Amino acid sequence: MVIFASEDIGNADPFALTLAVSVFNAVQIIGMPECKLNLAHGVTYLASCAKSNASYTAINEAFADVKSDNSLVVPLHLRNAPTNYMKKEGYGEGYNYPHNFENHFVKANYFPVNFKPKVYYKPTQFGKEKVFYERLKFFWKDEKKY
């Protein structure tokens, strides 16, 4: 159920993962036969949820890109700079903290240098994920296809 909640329901109902983990914990604590009620609760909820595999697809595509090119590195502006040496090397320079901007959003490139940015996460219009879809479309307008 825990995998099902992330792989097949995903952000269409983000609470599904919380519920699945709670069912898992309840089964461990209570045991059979009484935990069948918890299992029924979880199964019926998860079976009834809106479904989306957009997160699952996104992570698989991203992992495939990383595996295919081991020269990809985190851009300097995204690197933490806990030491003076790292600061001198440019770590963290030019980073825009999203919470300091309107709507807590910054149009920026977070991809490795020499890597053509692409959209991995393509939210569906089902369940809660529709809110994410609308939010991303609003921020990126016609710059990215969702």
mmCIF file with all atom_site columns, C-alpha atoms in Angstrom:
data_model
loop_
_atom_site.group_PDB
_atom_site.id
_atom_site.type_symbol
_atom_site.label_atom_id
_atom_site.label_alt_id
_atom_site.label_comp_id
_atom_site.label_asym_id
_atom_site.label_entity_id
_atom_site.label_seq_id
_atom_site.pdbx_PDB_ins_code
_atom_site.Cartn_x
_atom_site.Cartn_y
_atom_site.Cartn_z
_atom_site.occupancy
_atom_site.B_iso_or_equiv
_atom_site.pdbx_formal_charge
_atom_site.auth_seq_id
_atom_site.auth_comp_id
_atom_site.auth_asym_id
_atom_site.auth_atom_id
_atom_site.pdbx_PDB_model_num
ATOM 1   C CA . MET A 1 1   ? 0.000   0.000   0.000   1.00 0.00 ? 1   MET A CA 1
ATOM 2   C CA . VAL A 1 2   ? 2.824   2.420   0.762   1.00 0.00 ? 2   VAL A CA 1
ATOM 3   C CA . ILE A 1 3   ? 4.350   1.984   -2.700  1.00 0.00 ? 3   ILE A CA 1
ATOM 4   C CA . PHE A 1 4   ? 0.921   2.042   -4.351  1.00 0.00 ? 4   PHE A CA 1
ATOM 5   C CA . ALA A 1 5   ? 0.194   5.378   -2.664  1.00 0.00 ? 5   ALA A CA 1
ATOM 6   C CA . SER A 1 6   ? 3.265   6.993   -4.246  1.00 0.00 ? 6   SER A CA 1
ATOM 7   C CA . GLU A 1 7   ? 3.507   5.121   -7.534  1.00 0.00 ? 7   GLU A CA 1
ATOM 8   C CA . ASP A 1 8   ? -0.126  5.073   -8.613  1.00 0.00 ? 8   ASP A CA 1
ATOM 9   C CA . ILE A 1 9   ? -1.864  7.821   -6.634  1.00 0.00 ? 9   ILE A CA 1
ATOM 10  C CA . GLY A 1 10  ? 0.949   10.296  -6.103  1.00 0.00 ? 10  GLY A CA 1
ATOM 11  C CA . ASN A 1 11  ? 0.037   13.952  -5.948  1.00 0.00 ? 11  ASN A CA 1
ATOM 12  C CA . ALA A 1 12  ? -3.507  13.339  -7.120  1.00 0.00 ? 12  ALA A CA 1
ATOM 13  C CA . ASP A 1 13  ? -4.043  12.710  -3.395  1.00 0.00 ? 13  ASP A CA 1
ATOM 14  C CA . PRO A 1 14  ? -0.871  13.428  -1.408  1.00 0.00 ? 14  PRO A CA 1
ATOM 15  C CA . PHE A 1 15  ? -2.600  12.292  1.807   1.00 0.00 ? 15  PHE A CA 1
ATOM 16  C CA . ALA A 1 16  ? -2.689  8.728   0.422   1.00 0.00 ? 16  ALA A CA 1
ATOM 17  C CA . LEU A 1 17  ? 0.947   8.200   1.434   1.00 0.00 ? 17  LEU A CA 1
ATOM 18  C CA . THR A 1 18  ? 0.279   9.385   4.993   1.00 0.00 ? 18  THR A CA 1
ATOM 19  C CA . LEU A 1 19  ? -2.700  7.071   5.257   1.00 0.00 ? 19  LEU A CA 1
ATOM 20  C CA . ALA A 1 20  ? -0.780  4.091   3.837   1.00 0.00 ? 20  ALA A CA 1
ATOM 21  C CA . VAL A 1 21  ? 2.062   4.582   6.329   1.00 0.00 ? 21  VAL A CA 1
ATOM 22  C CA . SER A 1 22  ? -0.488  4.893   9.131   1.00 0.00 ? 22  SER A CA 1
ATOM 23  C CA . VAL A 1 23  ? -2.093  1.613   8.061   1.00 0.00 ? 23  VAL A CA 1
ATOM 24  C CA . PHE A 1 24  ? 1.344   -0.023  7.991   1.00 0.00 ? 24  PHE A CA 1
ATOM 25  C CA . ASN A 1 25  ? 2.008   1.201   11.534  1.00 0.00 ? 25  ASN A CA 1
ATOM 26  C CA . ALA A 1 26  ? -1.432  0.130   12.748  1.00 0.00 ? 26  ALA A CA 1
ATOM 27  C CA . VAL A 1 27  ? -0.911  -3.385  11.371  1.00 0.00 ? 27  VAL A CA 1
ATOM 28  C CA . GLN A 1 28  ? 2.426   -3.615  13.203  1.00 0.00 ? 28  GLN A CA 1
ATOM 29  C CA . ILE A 1 29  ? 0.951   -2.371  16.464  1.00 0.00 ? 29  ILE A CA 1
ATOM 30  C CA . ILE A 1 30  ? -2.357  -4.237  16.448  1.00 0.00 ? 30  ILE A CA 1
ATOM 31  C CA . GLY A 1 31  ? -1.658  -7.406  14.477  1.00 0.00 ? 31  GLY A CA 1
ATOM 32  C CA . MET A 1 32  ? -4.105  -9.917  13.059  1.00 0.00 ? 32  MET A CA 1
ATOM 33  C CA . PRO A 1 33  ? -6.979  -10.442 13.116  1.00 0.00 ? 33  PRO A CA 1
ATOM 34  C CA . GLU A 1 34  ? -8.049  -7.012  14.396  1.00 0.00 ? 34  GLU A CA 1
ATOM 35  C CA . CYS A 1 35  ? -5.879  -5.047  11.975  1.00 0.00 ? 35  CYS A CA 1
ATOM 36  C CA . LYS A 1 36  ? -8.063  -6.248  9.114   1.00 0.00 ? 36  LYS A CA 1
ATOM 37  C CA . LEU A 1 37  ? -10.168 -3.154  9.847   1.00 0.00 ? 37  LEU A CA 1
ATOM 38  C CA . ASN A 1 38  ? -7.145  -0.921  9.294   1.00 0.00 ? 38  ASN A CA 1
ATOM 39  C CA . LEU A 1 39  ? -6.285  -2.809  6.117   1.00 0.00 ? 39  LEU A CA 1
ATOM 40  C CA . ALA A 1 40  ? -9.844  -2.449  4.822   1.00 0.00 ? 40  ALA A CA 1
ATOM 41  C CA . HIS A 1 41  ? -9.809  1.251   5.653   1.00 0.00 ? 41  HIS A CA 1
ATOM 42  C CA . GLY A 1 42  ? -6.548  1.745   3.763   1.00 0.00 ? 42  GLY A CA 1
ATOM 43  C CA . VAL A 1 43  ? -7.411  -0.402  0.769   1.00 0.00 ? 43  VAL A CA 1
ATOM 44  C CA . THR A 1 44  ? -10.810 1.188   0.216   1.00 0.00 ? 44  THR A CA 1
ATOM 45  C CA . TYR A 1 45  ? -9.398  4.697   0.548   1.00 0.00 ? 45  TYR A CA 1
ATOM 46  C CA . LEU A 1 46  ? -6.505  4.059   -1.827  1.00 0.00 ? 46  LEU A CA 1
ATOM 47  C CA . ALA A 1 47  ? -8.692  2.244   -4.347  1.00 0.00 ? 47  ALA A CA 1
ATOM 48  C CA . SER A 1 48  ? -11.075 5.205   -4.393  1.00 0.00 ? 48  SER A CA 1
ATOM 49  C CA . CYS A 1 49  ? -8.449  7.924   -4.845  1.00 0.00 ? 49  CYS A CA 1
ATOM 50  C CA . ALA A 1 50  ? -7.788  9.850   -8.009  1.00 0.00 ? 50  ALA A CA 1
ATOM 51  C CA . LYS A 1 51  ? -4.690  8.376   -9.647  1.00 0.00 ? 51  LYS A CA 1
ATOM 52  C CA . SER A 1 52  ? -1.493  9.881   -11.041 1.00 0.00 ? 52  SER A CA 1
ATOM 53  C CA . ASN A 1 53  ? 1.877   8.385   -11.857 1.00 0.00 ? 53  ASN A CA 1
ATOM 54  C CA . ALA A 1 54  ? 3.400   11.764  -12.784 1.00 0.00 ? 54  ALA A CA 1
ATOM 55  C CA . SER A 1 55  ? 5.887   11.757  -9.884  1.00 0.00 ? 55  SER A CA 1
ATOM 56  C CA . TYR A 1 56  ? 6.850   8.153   -10.611 1.00 0.00 ? 56  TYR A CA 1
ATOM 57  C CA . THR A 1 57  ? 7.427   8.945   -14.286 1.00 0.00 ? 57  THR A CA 1
ATOM 58  C CA . ALA A 1 58  ? 9.358   12.121  -13.445 1.00 0.00 ? 58  ALA A CA 1
ATOM 59  C CA . ILE A 1 59  ? 11.816  10.448  -11.070 1.00 0.00 ? 59  ILE A CA 1
ATOM 60  C CA . ASN A 1 60  ? 12.450  7.612   -13.527 1.00 0.00 ? 60  ASN A CA 1
ATOM 61  C CA . GLU A 1 61  ? 13.174  10.062  -16.361 1.00 0.00 ? 61  GLU A CA 1
ATOM 62  C CA . ALA A 1 62  ? 15.468  12.135  -14.146 1.00 0.00 ? 62  ALA A CA 1
ATOM 63  C CA . PHE A 1 63  ? 17.375  9.063   -12.947 1.00 0.00 ? 63  PHE A CA 1
ATOM 64  C CA . ALA A 1 64  ? 17.786  7.898   -16.549 1.00 0.00 ? 64  ALA A CA 1
ATOM 65  C CA . ASP A 1 65  ? 19.320  11.254  -17.508 1.00 0.00 ? 65  ASP A CA 1
ATOM 66  C CA . VAL A 1 66  ? 21.692  11.200  -14.539 1.00 0.00 ? 66  VAL A CA 1
ATOM 67  C CA . LYS A 1 67  ? 22.747  7.614   -15.304 1.00 0.00 ? 67  LYS A CA 1
ATOM 68  C CA . SER A 1 68  ? 23.372  8.425   -18.973 1.00 0.00 ? 68  SER A CA 1
ATOM 69  C CA . ASP A 1 69  ? 25.745  11.319  -18.231 1.00 0.00 ? 69  ASP A CA 1
ATOM 70  C CA . ASN A 1 70  ? 27.942  11.123  -15.149 1.00 0.00 ? 70  ASN A CA 1
ATOM 71  C CA . SER A 1 71  ? 29.537  14.487  -15.931 1.00 0.00 ? 71  SER A CA 1
ATOM 72  C CA . LEU A 1 72  ? 26.494  16.404  -14.689 1.00 0.00 ? 72  LEU A CA 1
ATOM 73  C CA . VAL A 1 73  ? 27.302  18.577  -11.686 1.00 0.00 ? 73  VAL A CA 1
ATOM 74  C CA . VAL A 1 74  ? 25.257  20.761  -9.373  1.00 0.00 ? 74  VAL A CA 1
ATOM 75  C CA . PRO A 1 75  ? 25.531  24.408  -10.504 1.00 0.00 ? 75  PRO A CA 1
ATOM 76  C CA . LEU A 1 76  ? 27.647  26.610  -8.209  1.00 0.00 ? 76  LEU A CA 1
ATOM 77  C CA . HIS A 1 77  ? 24.760  28.895  -7.272  1.00 0.00 ? 77  HIS A CA 1
ATOM 78  C CA . LEU A 1 78  ? 22.890  25.909  -5.784  1.00 0.00 ? 78  LEU A CA 1
ATOM 79  C CA . ARG A 1 79  ? 25.791  24.670  -3.694  1.00 0.00 ? 79  ARG A CA 1
ATOM 80  C CA . ASN A 1 80  ? 25.957  25.322  0.013   1.00 0.00 ? 80  ASN A CA 1
ATOM 81  C CA . ALA A 1 81  ? 28.905  27.474  1.118   1.00 0.00 ? 81  ALA A CA 1
ATOM 82  C CA . PRO A 1 82  ? 29.634  26.650  4.766   1.00 0.00 ? 82  PRO A CA 1
ATOM 83  C CA . THR A 1 83  ? 33.310  27.666  4.530   1.00 0.00 ? 83  THR A CA 1
ATOM 84  C CA . ASN A 1 84  ? 35.126  30.811  3.374   1.00 0.00 ? 84  ASN A CA 1
ATOM 85  C CA . TYR A 1 85  ? 36.979  28.750  0.778   1.00 0.00 ? 85  TYR A CA 1
ATOM 86  C CA . MET A 1 86  ? 33.701  27.597  -0.764  1.00 0.00 ? 86  MET A CA 1
ATOM 87  C CA . LYS A 1 87  ? 32.399  31.164  -0.783  1.00 0.00 ? 87  LYS A CA 1
ATOM 88  C CA . LYS A 1 88  ? 35.574  32.292  -2.606  1.00 0.00 ? 88  LYS A CA 1
ATOM 89  C CA . GLU A 1 89  ? 35.010  29.501  -5.127  1.00 0.00 ? 89  GLU A CA 1
ATOM 90  C CA . GLY A 1 90  ? 31.567  30.935  -5.878  1.00 0.00 ? 90  GLY A CA 1
ATOM 91  C CA . TYR A 1 91  ? 29.413  28.404  -4.074  1.00 0.00 ? 91  TYR A CA 1
ATOM 92  C CA . GLY A 1 92  ? 25.951  29.835  -3.465  1.00 0.00 ? 92  GLY A CA 1
ATOM 93  C CA . GLU A 1 93  ? 26.711  33.055  -5.345  1.00 0.00 ? 93  GLU A CA 1
ATOM 94  C CA . GLY A 1 94  ? 23.697  34.389  -7.201  1.00 0.00 ? 94  GLY A CA 1
ATOM 95  C CA . TYR A 1 95  ? 21.194  32.097  -5.516  1.00 0.00 ? 95  TYR A CA 1
ATOM 96  C CA . ASN A 1 96  ? 17.751  33.636  -5.176  1.00 0.00 ? 96  ASN A CA 1
ATOM 97  C CA . TYR A 1 97  ? 15.889  32.375  -2.123  1.00 0.00 ? 97  TYR A CA 1
ATOM 98  C CA . PRO A 1 98  ? 12.305  31.807  -3.356  1.00 0.00 ? 98  PRO A CA 1
ATOM 99  C CA . HIS A 1 99  ? 10.735  32.867  -0.044  1.00 0.00 ? 99  HIS A CA 1
ATOM 100 C CA . ASN A 1 100 ? 12.111  36.374  -0.579  1.00 0.00 ? 100 ASN A CA 1
ATOM 101 C CA . PHE A 1 101 ? 10.125  36.783  -3.792  1.00 0.00 ? 101 PHE A CA 1
ATOM 102 C CA . GLU A 1 102 ? 6.497   37.329  -4.698  1.00 0.00 ? 102 GLU A CA 1
ATOM 103 C CA . ASN A 1 103 ? 4.504   34.104  -4.539  1.00 0.00 ? 103 ASN A CA 1
ATOM 104 C CA . HIS A 1 104 ? 7.671   32.417  -3.188  1.00 0.00 ? 104 HIS A CA 1
ATOM 105 C CA . PHE A 1 105 ? 8.678   31.588  -6.737  1.00 0.00 ? 105 PHE A CA 1
ATOM 106 C CA . VAL A 1 106 ? 11.768  32.352  -8.818  1.00 0.00 ? 106 VAL A CA 1
ATOM 107 C CA . LYS A 1 107 ? 12.135  31.666  -12.512 1.00 0.00 ? 107 LYS A CA 1
ATOM 108 C CA . ALA A 1 108 ? 15.595  30.164  -12.554 1.00 0.00 ? 108 ALA A CA 1
ATOM 109 C CA . ASN A 1 109 ? 17.598  27.356  -14.083 1.00 0.00 ? 109 ASN A CA 1
ATOM 110 C CA . TYR A 1 110 ? 18.399  24.651  -11.544 1.00 0.00 ? 110 TYR A CA 1
ATOM 111 C CA . PHE A 1 111 ? 19.832  22.228  -14.075 1.00 0.00 ? 111 PHE A CA 1
ATOM 112 C CA . PRO A 1 112 ? 23.511  21.356  -14.499 1.00 0.00 ? 112 PRO A CA 1
ATOM 113 C CA . VAL A 1 113 ? 25.635  23.494  -16.805 1.00 0.00 ? 113 VAL A CA 1
ATOM 114 C CA . ASN A 1 114 ? 25.529  22.214  -20.402 1.00 0.00 ? 114 ASN A CA 1
ATOM 115 C CA . PHE A 1 115 ? 22.274  20.354  -19.750 1.00 0.00 ? 115 PHE A CA 1
ATOM 116 C CA . LYS A 1 116 ? 19.232  21.435  -21.696 1.00 0.00 ? 116 LYS A CA 1
ATOM 117 C CA . PRO A 1 117 ? 16.471  22.098  -19.156 1.00 0.00 ? 117 PRO A CA 1
ATOM 118 C CA . LYS A 1 118 ? 13.421  19.920  -19.522 1.00 0.00 ? 118 LYS A CA 1
ATOM 119 C CA . VAL A 1 119 ? 10.167  19.305  -17.729 1.00 0.00 ? 119 VAL A CA 1
ATOM 120 C CA . TYR A 1 120 ? 10.191  16.060  -15.770 1.00 0.00 ? 120 TYR A CA 1
ATOM 121 C CA . TYR A 1 121 ? 7.148   16.499  -13.586 1.00 0.00 ? 121 TYR A CA 1
ATOM 122 C CA . LYS A 1 122 ? 4.024   16.830  -15.691 1.00 0.00 ? 122 LYS A CA 1
ATOM 123 C CA . PRO A 1 123 ? 1.125   17.000  -13.247 1.00 0.00 ? 123 PRO A CA 1
ATOM 124 C CA . THR A 1 124 ? -2.197  15.583  -14.303 1.00 0.00 ? 124 THR A CA 1
ATOM 125 C CA . GLN A 1 125 ? -5.467  17.413  -13.890 1.00 0.00 ? 125 GLN A CA 1
ATOM 126 C CA . PHE A 1 126 ? -6.836  14.850  -11.440 1.00 0.00 ? 126 PHE A CA 1
ATOM 127 C CA . GLY A 1 127 ? -7.486  15.373  -7.761  1.00 0.00 ? 127 GLY A CA 1
ATOM 128 C CA . LYS A 1 128 ? -5.166  17.681  -5.825  1.00 0.00 ? 128 LYS A CA 1
ATOM 129 C CA . GLU A 1 129 ? -2.597  17.491  -8.612  1.00 0.00 ? 129 GLU A CA 1
ATOM 130 C CA . LYS A 1 130 ? -4.802  19.781  -10.693 1.00 0.00 ? 130 LYS A CA 1
ATOM 131 C CA . VAL A 1 131 ? -3.867  22.574  -8.256  1.00 0.00 ? 131 VAL A CA 1
ATOM 132 C CA . PHE A 1 132 ? -0.165  21.879  -8.918  1.00 0.00 ? 132 PHE A CA 1
ATOM 133 C CA . TYR A 1 133 ? -0.828  21.835  -12.674 1.00 0.00 ? 133 TYR A CA 1
ATOM 134 C CA . GLU A 1 134 ? -2.569  25.226  -12.530 1.00 0.00 ? 134 GLU A CA 1
ATOM 135 C CA . ARG A 1 135 ? 0.152   26.697  -10.302 1.00 0.00 ? 135 ARG A CA 1
ATOM 136 C CA . LEU A 1 136 ? 2.983   25.600  -12.604 1.00 0.00 ? 136 LEU A CA 1
ATOM 137 C CA . LYS A 1 137 ? 1.123   26.819  -15.697 1.00 0.00 ? 137 LYS A CA 1
ATOM 138 C CA . PHE A 1 138 ? 0.555   30.191  -14.011 1.00 0.00 ? 138 PHE A CA 1
ATOM 139 C CA . PHE A 1 139 ? 4.214   30.654  -13.105 1.00 0.00 ? 139 PHE A CA 1
ATOM 140 C CA . TRP A 1 140 ? 5.775   29.327  -16.286 1.00 0.00 ? 140 TRP A CA 1
ATOM 141 C CA . LYS A 1 141 ? 3.085   30.573  -18.698 1.00 0.00 ? 141 LYS A CA 1
ATOM 142 C CA . ASP A 1 142 ? 4.132   29.409  -22.169 1.00 0.00 ? 142 ASP A CA 1
ATOM 143 C CA . GLU A 1 143 ? 7.797   28.846  -21.288 1.00 0.00 ? 143 GLU A CA 1
ATOM 144 C CA . LYS A 1 144 ? 7.246   25.238  -20.268 1.00 0.00 ? 144 LYS A CA 1
ATOM 145 C CA . LYS A 1 145 ? 4.730   22.687  -21.472 1.00 0.00 ? 145 LYS A CA 1
ATOM 146 C CA . TYR A 1 146 ? 2.694   20.904  -18.840 1.00 0.00 ? 146 TYR A CA 1
#
